[in-house]
mmCIF file of C-alpha atoms in Angstrom:
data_model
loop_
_atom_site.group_PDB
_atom_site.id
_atom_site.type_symbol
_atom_site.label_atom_id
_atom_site.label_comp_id
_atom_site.label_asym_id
_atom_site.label_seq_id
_atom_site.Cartn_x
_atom_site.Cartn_y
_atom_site.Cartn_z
ATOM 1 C CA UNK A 800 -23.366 -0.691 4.037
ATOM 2 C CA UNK A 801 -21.179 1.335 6.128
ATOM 3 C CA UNK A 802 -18.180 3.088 5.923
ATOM 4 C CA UNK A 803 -15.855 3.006 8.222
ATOM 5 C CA UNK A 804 -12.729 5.586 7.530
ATOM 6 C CA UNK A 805 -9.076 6.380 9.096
ATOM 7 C CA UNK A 806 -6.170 8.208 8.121
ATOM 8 C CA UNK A 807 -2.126 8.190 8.883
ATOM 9 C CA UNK A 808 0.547 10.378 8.292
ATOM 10 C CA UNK A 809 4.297 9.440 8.223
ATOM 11 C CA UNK A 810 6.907 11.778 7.517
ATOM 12 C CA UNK A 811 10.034 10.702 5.910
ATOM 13 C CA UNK A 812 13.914 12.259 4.976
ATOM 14 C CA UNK A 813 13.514 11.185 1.675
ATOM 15 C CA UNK A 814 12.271 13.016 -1.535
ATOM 16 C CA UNK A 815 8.577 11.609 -2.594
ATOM 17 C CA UNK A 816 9.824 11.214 -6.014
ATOM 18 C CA UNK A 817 12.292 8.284 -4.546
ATOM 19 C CA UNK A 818 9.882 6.618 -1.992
ATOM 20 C CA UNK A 819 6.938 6.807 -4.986
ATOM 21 C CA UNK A 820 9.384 5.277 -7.361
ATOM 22 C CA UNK A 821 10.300 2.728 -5.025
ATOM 23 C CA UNK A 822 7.598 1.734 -2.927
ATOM 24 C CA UNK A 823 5.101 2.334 -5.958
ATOM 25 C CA UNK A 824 6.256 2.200 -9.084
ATOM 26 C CA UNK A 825 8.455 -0.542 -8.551
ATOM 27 C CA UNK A 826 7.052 -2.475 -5.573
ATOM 28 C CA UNK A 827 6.874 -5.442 -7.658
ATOM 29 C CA UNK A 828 10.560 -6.269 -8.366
ATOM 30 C CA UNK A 829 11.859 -4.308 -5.093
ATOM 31 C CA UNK A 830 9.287 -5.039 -1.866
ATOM 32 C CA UNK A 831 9.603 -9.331 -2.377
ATOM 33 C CA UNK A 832 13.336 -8.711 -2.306
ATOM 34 C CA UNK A 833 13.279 -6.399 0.852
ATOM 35 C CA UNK A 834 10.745 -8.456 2.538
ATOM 36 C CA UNK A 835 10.765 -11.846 1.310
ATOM 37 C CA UNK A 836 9.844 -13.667 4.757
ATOM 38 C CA UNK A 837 6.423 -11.826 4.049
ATOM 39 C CA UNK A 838 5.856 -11.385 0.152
ATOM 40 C CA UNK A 839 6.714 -14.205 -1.737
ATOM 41 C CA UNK A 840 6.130 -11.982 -5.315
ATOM 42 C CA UNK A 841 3.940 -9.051 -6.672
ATOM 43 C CA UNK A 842 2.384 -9.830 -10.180
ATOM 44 C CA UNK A 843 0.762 -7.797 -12.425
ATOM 45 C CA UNK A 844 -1.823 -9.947 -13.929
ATOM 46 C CA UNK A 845 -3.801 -7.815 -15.850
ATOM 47 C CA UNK A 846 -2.927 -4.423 -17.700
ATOM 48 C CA UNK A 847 0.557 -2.594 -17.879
ATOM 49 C CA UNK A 848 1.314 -1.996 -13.572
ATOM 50 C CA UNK A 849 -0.806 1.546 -14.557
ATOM 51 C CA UNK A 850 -4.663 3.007 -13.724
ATOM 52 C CA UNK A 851 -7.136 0.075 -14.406
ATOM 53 C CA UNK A 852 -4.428 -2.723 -13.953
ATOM 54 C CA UNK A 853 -5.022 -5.722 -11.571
ATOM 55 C CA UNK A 854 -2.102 -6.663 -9.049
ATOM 56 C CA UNK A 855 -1.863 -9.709 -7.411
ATOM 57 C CA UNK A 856 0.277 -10.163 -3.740
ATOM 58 C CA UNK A 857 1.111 -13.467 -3.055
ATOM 59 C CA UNK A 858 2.505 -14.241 1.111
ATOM 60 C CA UNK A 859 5.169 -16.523 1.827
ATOM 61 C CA UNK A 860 3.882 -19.784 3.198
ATOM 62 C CA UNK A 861 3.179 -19.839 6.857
ATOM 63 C CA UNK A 862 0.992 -16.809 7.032
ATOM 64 C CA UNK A 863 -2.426 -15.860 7.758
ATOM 65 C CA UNK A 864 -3.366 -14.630 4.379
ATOM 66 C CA UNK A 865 -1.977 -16.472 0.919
ATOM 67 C CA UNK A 866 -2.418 -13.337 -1.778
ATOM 68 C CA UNK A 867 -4.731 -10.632 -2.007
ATOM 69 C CA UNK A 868 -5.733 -8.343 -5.326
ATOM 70 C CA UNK A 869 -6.378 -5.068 -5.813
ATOM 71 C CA UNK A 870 -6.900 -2.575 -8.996
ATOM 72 C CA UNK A 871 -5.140 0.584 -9.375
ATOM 73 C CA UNK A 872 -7.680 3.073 -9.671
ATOM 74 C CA UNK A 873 -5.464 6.041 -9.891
ATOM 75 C CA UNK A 874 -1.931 6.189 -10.735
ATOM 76 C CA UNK A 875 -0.302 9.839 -10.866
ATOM 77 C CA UNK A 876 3.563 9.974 -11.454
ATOM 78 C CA UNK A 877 3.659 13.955 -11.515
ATOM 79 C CA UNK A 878 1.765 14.412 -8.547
ATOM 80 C CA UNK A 879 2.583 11.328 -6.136
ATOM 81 C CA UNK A 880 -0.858 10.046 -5.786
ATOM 82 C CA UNK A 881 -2.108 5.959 -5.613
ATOM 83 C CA UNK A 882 -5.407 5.182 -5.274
ATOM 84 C CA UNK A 883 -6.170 0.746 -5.199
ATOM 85 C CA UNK A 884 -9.292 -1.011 -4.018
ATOM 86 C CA UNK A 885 -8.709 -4.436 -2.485
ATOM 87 C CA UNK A 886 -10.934 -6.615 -4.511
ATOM 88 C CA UNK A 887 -10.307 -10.379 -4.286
ATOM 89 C CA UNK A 888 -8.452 -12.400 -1.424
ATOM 90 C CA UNK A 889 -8.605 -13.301 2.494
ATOM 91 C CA UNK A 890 -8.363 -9.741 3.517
ATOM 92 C CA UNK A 891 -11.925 -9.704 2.663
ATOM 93 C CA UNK A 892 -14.638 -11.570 4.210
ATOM 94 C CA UNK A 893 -18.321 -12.141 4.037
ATOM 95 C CA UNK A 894 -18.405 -9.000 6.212
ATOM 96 C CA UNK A 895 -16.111 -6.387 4.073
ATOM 97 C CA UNK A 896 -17.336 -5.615 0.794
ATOM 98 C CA UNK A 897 -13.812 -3.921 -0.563
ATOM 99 C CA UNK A 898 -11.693 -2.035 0.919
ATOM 100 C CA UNK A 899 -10.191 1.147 -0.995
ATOM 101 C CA UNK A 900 -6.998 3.200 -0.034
ATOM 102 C CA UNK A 901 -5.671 6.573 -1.089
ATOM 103 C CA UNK A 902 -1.998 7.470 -0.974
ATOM 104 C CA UNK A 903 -0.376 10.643 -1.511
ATOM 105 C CA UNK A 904 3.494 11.517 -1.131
ATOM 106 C CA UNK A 905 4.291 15.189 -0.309
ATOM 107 C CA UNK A 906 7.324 17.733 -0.066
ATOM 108 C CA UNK A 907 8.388 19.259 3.210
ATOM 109 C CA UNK A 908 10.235 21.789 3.461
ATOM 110 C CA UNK A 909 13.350 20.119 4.746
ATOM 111 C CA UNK A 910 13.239 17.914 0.842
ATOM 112 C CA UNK A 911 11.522 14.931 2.834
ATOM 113 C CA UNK A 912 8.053 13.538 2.180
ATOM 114 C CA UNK A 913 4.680 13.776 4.335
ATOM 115 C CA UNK A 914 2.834 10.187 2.879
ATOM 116 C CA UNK A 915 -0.749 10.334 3.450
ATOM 117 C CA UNK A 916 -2.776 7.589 3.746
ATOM 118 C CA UNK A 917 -6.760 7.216 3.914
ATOM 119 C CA UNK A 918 -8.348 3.980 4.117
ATOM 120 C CA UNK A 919 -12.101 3.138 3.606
ATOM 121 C CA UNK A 920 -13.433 -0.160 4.698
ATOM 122 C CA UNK A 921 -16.726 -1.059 2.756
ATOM 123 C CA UNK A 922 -18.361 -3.166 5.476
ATOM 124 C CA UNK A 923 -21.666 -5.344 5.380
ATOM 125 C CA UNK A 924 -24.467 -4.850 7.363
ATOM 126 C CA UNK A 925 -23.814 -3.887 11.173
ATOM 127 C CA UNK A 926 -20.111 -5.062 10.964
ATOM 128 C CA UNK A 927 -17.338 -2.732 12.790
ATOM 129 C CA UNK A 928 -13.734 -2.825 12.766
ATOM 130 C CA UNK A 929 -11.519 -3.306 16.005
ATOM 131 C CA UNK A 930 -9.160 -0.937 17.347
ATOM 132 C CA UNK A 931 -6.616 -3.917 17.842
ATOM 133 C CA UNK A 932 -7.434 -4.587 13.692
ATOM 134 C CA UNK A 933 -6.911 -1.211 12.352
ATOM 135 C CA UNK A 934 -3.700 -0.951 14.542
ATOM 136 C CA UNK A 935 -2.709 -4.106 13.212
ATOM 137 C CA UNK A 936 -3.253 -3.141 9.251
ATOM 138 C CA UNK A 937 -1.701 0.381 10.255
ATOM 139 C CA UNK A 938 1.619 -1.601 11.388
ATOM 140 C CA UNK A 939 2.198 -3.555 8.681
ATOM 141 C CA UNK A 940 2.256 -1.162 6.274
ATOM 142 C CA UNK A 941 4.289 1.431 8.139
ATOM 143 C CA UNK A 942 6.673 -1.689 8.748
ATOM 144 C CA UNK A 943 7.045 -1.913 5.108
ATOM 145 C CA UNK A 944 7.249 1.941 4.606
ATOM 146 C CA UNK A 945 10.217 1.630 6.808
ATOM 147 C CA UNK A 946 11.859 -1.023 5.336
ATOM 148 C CA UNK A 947 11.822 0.958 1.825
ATOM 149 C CA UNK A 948 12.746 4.097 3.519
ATOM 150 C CA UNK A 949 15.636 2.315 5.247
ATOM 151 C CA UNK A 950 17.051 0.472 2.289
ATOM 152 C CA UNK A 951 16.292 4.270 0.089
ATOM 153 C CA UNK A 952 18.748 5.766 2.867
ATOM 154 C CA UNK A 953 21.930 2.936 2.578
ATOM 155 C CA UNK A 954 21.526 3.608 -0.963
ATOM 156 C CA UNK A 955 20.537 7.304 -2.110
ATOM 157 C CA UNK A 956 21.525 6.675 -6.121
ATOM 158 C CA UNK A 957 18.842 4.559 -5.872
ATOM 159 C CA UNK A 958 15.434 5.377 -7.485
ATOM 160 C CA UNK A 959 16.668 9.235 -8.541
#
C-alpha cells in the first residue's frame, strides 16, 4: 500500500469560528441548500454529527458519483480541527483503499482564516494518482469553500 499525500491552503476574510460553524458543523442543513445542483442532502446516519459518527453525501442525479460516506474521526470545536476518512462509495475503487483528510481553520492576523487541508490517499498496489485527478478533487472542494465563504459574506449575522 502506498501513500500518496498533498496539501492546500486557502485564506479567507472570515473568522474560522464562522466558516467551521458553517461549512462544518452545519454542512448538513446549509451546503444542500447552497449547492443543491450538486448535493442532493447530507445525512447523519449513524451517531450524533460528532467524533465516531458516520455521514452519508448523497449527489443530485446526473452526476458521476451517487453518495459517498465517511466517519468523523476527529471533531474539535475549540480548536477548528476535522479529521474524516472516506469509507464507503464511488470515490473509492478497487484501487483506493480509503482516503483520509485533515482540516484545520486558523486566525490571521487581519481576523480571517488560513484553512488547511491534507489529504492522504490509501492506494492499492502500484496505483498512482493523476495530476489532472488531484486538481480535479482540489477544485471541487475549494468551489464549495467559496460558495460558503460567499454566502458567510452577504450575511455576516450568520453563524456568530
Amino acid at each position: 500500500m502506498a501513500v500518496i499525500t498533498f496539501t492546500d491552503e486557502h485564506s479567507s476574510p472570515i473568522a474560522p469560528s464562522r466558516i467551521f460553524k458553517a461549512s462544518i458543523l452545519d454542512s448538513h442543513n446549509l451546503i444542500p441548500k447552497l449547492l443543491p445542483q450538486a448535493i442532493k442532502s447530507i445525512d447523519i446516519i449513524e451517531g450524533n454529527g460528532g467524533t465516531g459518527s458516520i455521514k452519508q453525501i448523497n449527489f443530485a442525479q446526473g452526476g458521476n458519483v451517487s453518495f459517498l460516506k465517511h466517519k468523523i474521526d476527529e471533531l474539535n470545536e475549540k480548536t477548528f480541527t476535522y479529521n474524516y476518512t472516506l469509507i464507503e462509495g464511488e470515490g473509492l475503487t478497487d484501487k483506493i483503499e480509503k482516503i483520509s483528510y485533515k482540516i484545520k481553520f486558523e486566525s490571521t492576523p487581519d481576523g480571517g482564516t488560513l484553512s488547511k487541508m491534507t489529504t492522504n490517499v490509501y492506494s492499492k498496489g502500484d496505483f498512482e494518482l493523476k495530476e489532472e485527478e488531484i486538481k480535479a478533487g482540489k477544485d471541487k472542494v475549494l468551489g464549495m469553500y467559496k460558495v460558503v465563504e460567499a454566502y458567510l459574506l452577504q450575511n455576516p449575522d450568520a453563524y456568530v
